[in-house]
Coordinates of C-alpha atoms and ligand atoms in Angstrom, one line a residue:
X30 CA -31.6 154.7 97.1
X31 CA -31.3 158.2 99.4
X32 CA -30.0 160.4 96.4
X33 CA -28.7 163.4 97.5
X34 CA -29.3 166.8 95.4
X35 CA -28.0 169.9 96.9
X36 CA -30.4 171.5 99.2
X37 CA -31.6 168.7 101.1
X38 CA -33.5 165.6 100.9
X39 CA -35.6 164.5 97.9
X40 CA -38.5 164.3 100.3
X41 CA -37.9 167.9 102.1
X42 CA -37.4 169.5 98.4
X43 CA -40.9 168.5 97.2
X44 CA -42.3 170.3 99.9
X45 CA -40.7 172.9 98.7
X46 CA -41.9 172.4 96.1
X47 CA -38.1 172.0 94.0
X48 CA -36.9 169.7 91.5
X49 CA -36.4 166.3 92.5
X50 CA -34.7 163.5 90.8
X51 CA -37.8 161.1 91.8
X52 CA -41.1 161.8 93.5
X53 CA -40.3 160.9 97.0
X54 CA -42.3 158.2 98.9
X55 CA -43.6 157.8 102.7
X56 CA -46.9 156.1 104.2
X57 CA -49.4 157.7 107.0
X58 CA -49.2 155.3 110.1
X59 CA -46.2 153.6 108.5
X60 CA -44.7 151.9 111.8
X61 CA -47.6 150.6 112.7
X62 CA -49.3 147.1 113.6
X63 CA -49.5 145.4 109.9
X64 CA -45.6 145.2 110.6
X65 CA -44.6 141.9 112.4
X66 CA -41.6 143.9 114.0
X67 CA -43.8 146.7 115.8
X68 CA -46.5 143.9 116.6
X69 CA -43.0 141.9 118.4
X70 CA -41.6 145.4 120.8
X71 CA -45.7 145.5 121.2
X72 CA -46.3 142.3 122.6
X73 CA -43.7 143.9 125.3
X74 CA -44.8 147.3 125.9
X75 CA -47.7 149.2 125.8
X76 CA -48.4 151.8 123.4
X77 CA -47.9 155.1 125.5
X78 CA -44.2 153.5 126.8
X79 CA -42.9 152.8 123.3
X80 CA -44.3 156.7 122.9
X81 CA -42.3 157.7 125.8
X82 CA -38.8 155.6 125.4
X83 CA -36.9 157.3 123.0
X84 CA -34.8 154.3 122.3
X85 CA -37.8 152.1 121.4
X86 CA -39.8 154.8 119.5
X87 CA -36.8 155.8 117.2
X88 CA -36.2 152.0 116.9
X89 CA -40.0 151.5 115.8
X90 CA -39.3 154.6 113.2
X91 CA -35.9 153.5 111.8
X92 CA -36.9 149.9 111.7
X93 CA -40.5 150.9 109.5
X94 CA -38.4 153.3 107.5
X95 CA -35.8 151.0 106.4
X96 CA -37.9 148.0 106.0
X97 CA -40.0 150.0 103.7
X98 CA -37.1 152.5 102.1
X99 CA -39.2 155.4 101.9
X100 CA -38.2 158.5 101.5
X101 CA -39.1 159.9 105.0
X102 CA -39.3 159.0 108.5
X103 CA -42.3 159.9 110.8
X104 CA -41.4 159.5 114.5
X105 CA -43.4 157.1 115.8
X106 CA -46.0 158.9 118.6
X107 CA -49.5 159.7 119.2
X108 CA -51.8 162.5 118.2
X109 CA -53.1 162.5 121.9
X110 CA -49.8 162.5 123.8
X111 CA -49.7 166.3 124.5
X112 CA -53.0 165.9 126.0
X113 CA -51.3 164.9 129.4
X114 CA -49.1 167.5 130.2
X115 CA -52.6 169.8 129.7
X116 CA -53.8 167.8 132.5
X117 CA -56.2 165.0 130.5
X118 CA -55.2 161.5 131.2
X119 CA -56.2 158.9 128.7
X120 CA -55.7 155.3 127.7
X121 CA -55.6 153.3 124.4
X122 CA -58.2 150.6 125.0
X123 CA -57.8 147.5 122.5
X124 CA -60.0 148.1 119.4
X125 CA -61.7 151.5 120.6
X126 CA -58.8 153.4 120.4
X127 CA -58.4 156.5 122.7
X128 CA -60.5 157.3 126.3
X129 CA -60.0 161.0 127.8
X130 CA -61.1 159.7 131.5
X131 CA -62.7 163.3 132.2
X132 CA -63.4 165.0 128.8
X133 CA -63.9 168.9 129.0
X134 CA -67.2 170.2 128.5
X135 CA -67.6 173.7 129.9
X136 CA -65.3 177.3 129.7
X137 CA -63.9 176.0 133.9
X138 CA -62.7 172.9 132.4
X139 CA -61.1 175.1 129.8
X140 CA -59.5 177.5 132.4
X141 CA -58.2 174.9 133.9
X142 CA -55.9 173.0 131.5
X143 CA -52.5 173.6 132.2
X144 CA -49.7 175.3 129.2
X145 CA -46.7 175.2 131.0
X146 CA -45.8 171.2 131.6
X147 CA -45.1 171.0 127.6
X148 CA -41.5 170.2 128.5
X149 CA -42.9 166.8 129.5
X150 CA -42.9 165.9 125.9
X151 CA -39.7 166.0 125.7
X152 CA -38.9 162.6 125.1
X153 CA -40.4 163.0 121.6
X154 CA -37.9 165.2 120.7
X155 CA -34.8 162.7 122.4
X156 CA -36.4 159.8 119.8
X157 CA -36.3 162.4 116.9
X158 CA -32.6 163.2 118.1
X159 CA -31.7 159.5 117.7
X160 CA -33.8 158.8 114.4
X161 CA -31.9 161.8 112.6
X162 CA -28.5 160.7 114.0
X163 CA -28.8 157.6 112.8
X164 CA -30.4 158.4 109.2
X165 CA -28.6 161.7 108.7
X166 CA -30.8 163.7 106.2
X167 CA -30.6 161.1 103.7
X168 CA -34.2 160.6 104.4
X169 CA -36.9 163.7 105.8
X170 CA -37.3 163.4 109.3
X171 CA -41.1 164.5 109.8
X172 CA -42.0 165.7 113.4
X173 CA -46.1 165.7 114.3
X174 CA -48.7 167.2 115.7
X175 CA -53.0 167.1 116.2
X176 CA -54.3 170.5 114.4
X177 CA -56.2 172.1 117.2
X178 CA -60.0 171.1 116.2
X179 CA -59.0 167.5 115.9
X180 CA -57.6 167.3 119.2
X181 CA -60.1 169.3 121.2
X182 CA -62.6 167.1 119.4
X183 CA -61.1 164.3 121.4
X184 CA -61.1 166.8 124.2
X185 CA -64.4 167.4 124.5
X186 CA -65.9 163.7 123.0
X187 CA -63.3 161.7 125.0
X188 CA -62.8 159.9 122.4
X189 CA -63.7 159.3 118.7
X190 CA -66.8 160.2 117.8
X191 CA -69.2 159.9 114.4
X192 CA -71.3 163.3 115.1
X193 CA -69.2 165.7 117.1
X194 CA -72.4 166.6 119.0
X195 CA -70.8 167.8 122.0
X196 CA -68.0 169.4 120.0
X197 CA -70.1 171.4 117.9
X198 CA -72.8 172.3 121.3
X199 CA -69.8 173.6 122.3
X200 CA -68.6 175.9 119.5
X201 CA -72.3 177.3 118.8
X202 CA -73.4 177.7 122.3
X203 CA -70.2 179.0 123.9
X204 CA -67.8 180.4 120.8
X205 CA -65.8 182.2 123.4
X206 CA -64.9 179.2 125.4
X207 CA -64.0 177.4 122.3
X208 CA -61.7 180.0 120.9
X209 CA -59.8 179.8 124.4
X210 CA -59.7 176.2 124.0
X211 CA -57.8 176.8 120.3
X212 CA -55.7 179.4 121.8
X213 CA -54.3 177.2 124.4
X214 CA -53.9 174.3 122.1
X215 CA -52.0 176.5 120.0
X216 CA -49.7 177.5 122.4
X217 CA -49.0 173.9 124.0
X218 CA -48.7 172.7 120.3
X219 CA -46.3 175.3 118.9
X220 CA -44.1 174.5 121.9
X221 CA -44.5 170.9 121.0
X222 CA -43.4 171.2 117.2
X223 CA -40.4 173.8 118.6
X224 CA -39.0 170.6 120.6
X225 CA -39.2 168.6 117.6
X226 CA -38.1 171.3 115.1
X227 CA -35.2 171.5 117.4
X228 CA -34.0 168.0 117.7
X229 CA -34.2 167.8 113.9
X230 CA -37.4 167.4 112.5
X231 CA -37.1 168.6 108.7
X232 CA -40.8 168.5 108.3
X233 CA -43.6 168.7 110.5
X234 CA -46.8 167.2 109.5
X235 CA -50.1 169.0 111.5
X236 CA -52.8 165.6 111.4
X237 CA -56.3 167.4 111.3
X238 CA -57.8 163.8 110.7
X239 CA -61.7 164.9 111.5
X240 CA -61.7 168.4 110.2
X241 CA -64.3 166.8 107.4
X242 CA -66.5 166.7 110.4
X243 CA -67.1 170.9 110.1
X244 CA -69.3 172.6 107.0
X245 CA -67.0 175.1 105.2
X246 CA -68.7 178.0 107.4
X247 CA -67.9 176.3 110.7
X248 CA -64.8 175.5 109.2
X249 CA -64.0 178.8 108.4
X250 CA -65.3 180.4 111.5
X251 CA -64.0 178.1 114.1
X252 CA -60.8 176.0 113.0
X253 CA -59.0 178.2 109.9
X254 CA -57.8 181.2 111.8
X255 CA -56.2 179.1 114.6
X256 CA -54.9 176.0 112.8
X257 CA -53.5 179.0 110.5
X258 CA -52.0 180.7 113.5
X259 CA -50.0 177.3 114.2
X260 CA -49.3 176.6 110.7
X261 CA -47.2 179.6 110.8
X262 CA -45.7 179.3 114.0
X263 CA -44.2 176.6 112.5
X264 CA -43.0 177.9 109.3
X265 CA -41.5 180.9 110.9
X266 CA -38.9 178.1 112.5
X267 CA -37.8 177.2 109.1
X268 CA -39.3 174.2 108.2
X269 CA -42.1 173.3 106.3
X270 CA -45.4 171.7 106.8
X271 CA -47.8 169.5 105.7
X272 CA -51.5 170.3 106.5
X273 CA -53.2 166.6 106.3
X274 CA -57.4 166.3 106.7
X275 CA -59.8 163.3 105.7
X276 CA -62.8 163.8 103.7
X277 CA -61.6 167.6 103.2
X278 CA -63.0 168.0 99.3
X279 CA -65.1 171.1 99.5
X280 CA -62.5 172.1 102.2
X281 CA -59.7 172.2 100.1
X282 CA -59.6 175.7 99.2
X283 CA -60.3 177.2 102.9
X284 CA -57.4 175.0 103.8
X285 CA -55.1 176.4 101.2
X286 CA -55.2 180.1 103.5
X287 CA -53.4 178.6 105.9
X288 CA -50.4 178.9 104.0
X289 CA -49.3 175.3 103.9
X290 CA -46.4 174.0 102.3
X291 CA -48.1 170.9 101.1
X292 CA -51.9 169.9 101.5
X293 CA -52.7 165.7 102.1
X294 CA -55.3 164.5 100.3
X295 CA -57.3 162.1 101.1
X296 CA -58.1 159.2 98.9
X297 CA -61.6 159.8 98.0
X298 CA -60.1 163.1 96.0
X299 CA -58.9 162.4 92.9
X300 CA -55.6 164.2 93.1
X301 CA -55.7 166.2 89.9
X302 CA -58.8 167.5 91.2
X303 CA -58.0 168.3 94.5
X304 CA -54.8 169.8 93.2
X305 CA -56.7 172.3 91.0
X306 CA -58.9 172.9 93.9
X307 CA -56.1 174.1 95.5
X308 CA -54.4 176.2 92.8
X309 CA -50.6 177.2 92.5
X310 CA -48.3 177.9 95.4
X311 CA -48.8 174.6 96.8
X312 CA -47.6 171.2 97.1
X313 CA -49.7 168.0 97.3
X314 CA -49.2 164.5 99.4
X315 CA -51.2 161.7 98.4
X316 CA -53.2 159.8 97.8
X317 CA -53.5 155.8 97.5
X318 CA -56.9 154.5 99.4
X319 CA -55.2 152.7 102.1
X320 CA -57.4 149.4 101.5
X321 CA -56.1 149.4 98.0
X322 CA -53.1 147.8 99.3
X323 CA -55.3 144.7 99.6
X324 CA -55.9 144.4 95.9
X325 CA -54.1 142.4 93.6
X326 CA -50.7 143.1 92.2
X327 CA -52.0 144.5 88.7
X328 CA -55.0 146.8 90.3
X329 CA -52.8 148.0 92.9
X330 CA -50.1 148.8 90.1
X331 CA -52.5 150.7 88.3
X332 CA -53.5 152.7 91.1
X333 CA -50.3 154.1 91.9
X334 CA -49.7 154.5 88.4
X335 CA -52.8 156.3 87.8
X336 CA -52.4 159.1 90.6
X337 CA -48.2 159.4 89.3
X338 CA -50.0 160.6 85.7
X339 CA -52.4 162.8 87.4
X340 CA -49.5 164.5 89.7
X341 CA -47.5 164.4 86.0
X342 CA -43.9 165.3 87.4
X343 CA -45.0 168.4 88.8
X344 CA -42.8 169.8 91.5
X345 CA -44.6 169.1 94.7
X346 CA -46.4 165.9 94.6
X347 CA -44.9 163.4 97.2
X348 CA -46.6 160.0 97.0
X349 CA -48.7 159.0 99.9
X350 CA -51.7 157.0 101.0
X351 CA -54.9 159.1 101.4
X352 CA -55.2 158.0 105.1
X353 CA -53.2 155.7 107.6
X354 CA -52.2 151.9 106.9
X355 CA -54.5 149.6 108.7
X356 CA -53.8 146.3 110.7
X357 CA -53.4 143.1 108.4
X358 CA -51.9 145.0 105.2
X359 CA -49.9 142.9 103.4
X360 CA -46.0 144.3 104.3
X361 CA -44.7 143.4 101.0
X362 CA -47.8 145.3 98.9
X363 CA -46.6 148.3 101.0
X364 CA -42.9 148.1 99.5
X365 CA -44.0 147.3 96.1
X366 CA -45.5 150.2 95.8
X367 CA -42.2 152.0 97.2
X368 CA -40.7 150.2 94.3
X369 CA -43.6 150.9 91.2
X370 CA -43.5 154.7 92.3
X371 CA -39.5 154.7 91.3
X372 CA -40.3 152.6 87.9
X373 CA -43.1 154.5 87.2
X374 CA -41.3 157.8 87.7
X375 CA -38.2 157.1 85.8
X376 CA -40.8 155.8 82.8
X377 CA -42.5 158.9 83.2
X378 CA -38.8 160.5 82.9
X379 CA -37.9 158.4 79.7
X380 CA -41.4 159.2 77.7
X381 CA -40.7 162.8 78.9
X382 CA -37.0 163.3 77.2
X383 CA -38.3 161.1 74.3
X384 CA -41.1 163.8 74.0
X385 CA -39.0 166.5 74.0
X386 CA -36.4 165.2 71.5
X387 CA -39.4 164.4 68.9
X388 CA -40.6 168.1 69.5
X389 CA -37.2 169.2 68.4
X390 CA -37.0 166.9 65.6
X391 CA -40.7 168.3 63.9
Ligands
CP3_405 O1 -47.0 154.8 111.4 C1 -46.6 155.4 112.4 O2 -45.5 156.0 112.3 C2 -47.4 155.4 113.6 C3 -47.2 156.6 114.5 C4 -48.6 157.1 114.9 C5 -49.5 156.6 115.8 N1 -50.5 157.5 115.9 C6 -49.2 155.4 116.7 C7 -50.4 154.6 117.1 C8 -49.2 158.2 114.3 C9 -48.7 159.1 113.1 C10 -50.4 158.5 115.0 C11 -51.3 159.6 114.7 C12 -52.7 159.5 115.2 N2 -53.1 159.0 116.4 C13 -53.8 160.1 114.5 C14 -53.7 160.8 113.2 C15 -53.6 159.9 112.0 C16 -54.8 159.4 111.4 O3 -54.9 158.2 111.3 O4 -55.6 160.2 111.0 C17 -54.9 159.8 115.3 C18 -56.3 160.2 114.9 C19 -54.5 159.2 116.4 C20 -55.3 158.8 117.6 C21 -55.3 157.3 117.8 N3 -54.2 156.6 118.2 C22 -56.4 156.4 117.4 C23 -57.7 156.8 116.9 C24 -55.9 155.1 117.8 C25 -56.7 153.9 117.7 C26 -57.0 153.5 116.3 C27 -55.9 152.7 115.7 O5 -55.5 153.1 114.6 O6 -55.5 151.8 116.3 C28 -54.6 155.2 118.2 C29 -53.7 154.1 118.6 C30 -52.4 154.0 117.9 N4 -51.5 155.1 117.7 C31 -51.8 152.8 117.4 C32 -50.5 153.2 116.9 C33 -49.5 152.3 116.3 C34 -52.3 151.4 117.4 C35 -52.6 150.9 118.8 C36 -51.5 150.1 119.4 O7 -50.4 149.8 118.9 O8 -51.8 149.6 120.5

């Protein structure tokens, strides 16, 4: 299926934004545990040391990736991991999801995290080394990273969180602590997405999953000039990236000034919408509500058919869901969609050429 047009792969010429023979295909948390093969190496490891063996973690990745045959590969490691090296240890507790033992809550704790153990992470970059070796660039290799809000939201909450109190006590009460909170994030994550660039990531993919937690002022004021900053830091090492936020509607625009390559919607954005939003000069990855891929055959059909004809073949749009695959989704709904989004496509194609040779004929 991996065809080749010069310049790279399908997947890394949509975001930039270039003809493609096909609009190219992935899923947010892809190798994760609706797949009987991650649930199997799970049963045997724990999360964090399937994170930190290369040879497991680019397993994990190649394994979702071919199962599925999308278009790209997302190594398979956590949003939290470079949180550890800056001196925060945390586990993943079953069902809550992330605890920071001693979340930061003052400008000490924020003097106090360290920048120079990034190195550490290295063994995201070996798995990245392994995934591209064995996939070539048939397929894009996306690299990842937390945008600097939504990591030093789980900085400062120790965890998830529904009202960000404490984040946002922290931002209004003491600004200058919080910027020196983004600046070292920034530092520690560019480093990280260097490694990663390095090793081979095509694409890197910056996850700001709770940025719908800040107004468009706060947004504005507090995350856009830093997760900007990062953004590109990124670029400038010649790949690009995808900037990817949940319940970011009224955000959209702010988040356009970062300069992203491609923007992620999230599903409750009707992509044609969110695409105007963001206006020209930008690509757009999306948007499928992940629960969809409960429905039944003909509604799920029509869903991915119906966000293909509002992305109408214009250079950019690489199919996604609108947030991350759950536990318990079906497998094969997943890779029928993989397969409608090629039909669907090449229909579009056909209906297309037949358009243009009846315009010629009148
Ligand atoms: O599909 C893949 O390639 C999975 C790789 C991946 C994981 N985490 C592994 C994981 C990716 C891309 C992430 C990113 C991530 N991690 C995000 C951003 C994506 C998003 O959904 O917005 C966030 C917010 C996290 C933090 C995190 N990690 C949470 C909130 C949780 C618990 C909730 C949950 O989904 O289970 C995790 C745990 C986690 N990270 C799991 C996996 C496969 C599941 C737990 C397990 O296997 O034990």
């Amino acid at each position: 299926m991996e065809t080749m047009l010069s310049g790279g792969s399908r997947f890394v010429r949509a975001c930039l934004r270039q003809p493609v023979d096909c609009i190219p295909v992935w899923f947010l948390r892809q190798a994760g545990r609706y797949m009987p093969e991650y649930q199997a190496v799970r049963r045997e490891h724990s999360l964090l040391a399937i994170c930190k063996s290369p040879e497991i973690a680019a397993e994990v990745t190649i394994t979702a990736a071919e199962k599925l045959d999308v278009d790209a590969a997302i190594i398979f490691a956590d949003l939290l991991l470079p949180l550890e090296p800056m001196g925060l240890d945390f586990t993943f507790t079953a069902g809550e999801g992330p605890v920071v033992h001693r979340p930061i809550r003052s400008a000490a704790d924020i003097a106090a995290l360290c920048t120079d153990r990034t190195a550490e992470l290295g063994y995201v970059a070996q798995a990245i080394k392994r995934v591209v070796g064995h996939f070539g660039r048939s397929k894009g290799m996306i690299g990842f990273c937390g945008a600097p809000f939504t990591l030093a939201s789980y900085m400062i909450e120790g965890g998830g969180s529904k009202h960000y109190i404490e984040t946002k006590k922290l931002i209004y009460r003491d600004p200058g602590a919080w910027q020196a909170l983004m600046e070292t994030l920034v530092t520690v994550l560019t480093e990280f997405a260097r490694q990663q660039v390095e090793a081979g990531a095509d694409t890197i993919q910056i996850f700001d999953s709770w940025v719908g937690a800040l107004s468009v002022t706060d947004y504005r004021e507090f995350a856009l000039p830093m997760t900007t900053r990062l953004i590109q830091s990124v670029q400038a090492m010649g790949v690009p990236v995808i900037y990817f936020g949940v319940d970011t509607a009224m955000l959209l625009p702010a988040m356009r000034e970062t300069g992203a390559d491609v923007i992620g919607l999230d599903w409750r954005t009707p992509l044609d919408a969110g695409w105007k939003a963001l206006g020209p000069g930008c690509g757009v990855q999306g948007n499928l509500d992940p629960i969809a891929l409960f429905a039944p055959e003909k509604l799920l059909r029509a869903r991915v058919e119906e966000i293909l004809r509002q992305a109408d073949g214009r250079a950019g749009h690489i199919f996604n869901v609108g947030h991350g695959i759950v536990p318990e989704t079906p497998v094969e709904n997943v890779q029928s969609v993989v397969r409608w989004v090629r039909e669907i496509c090449a229909e579009m194609q056909a209906e297309r050429s037949a358009g243009m040779i009846a315009g010629r004929k009148i």
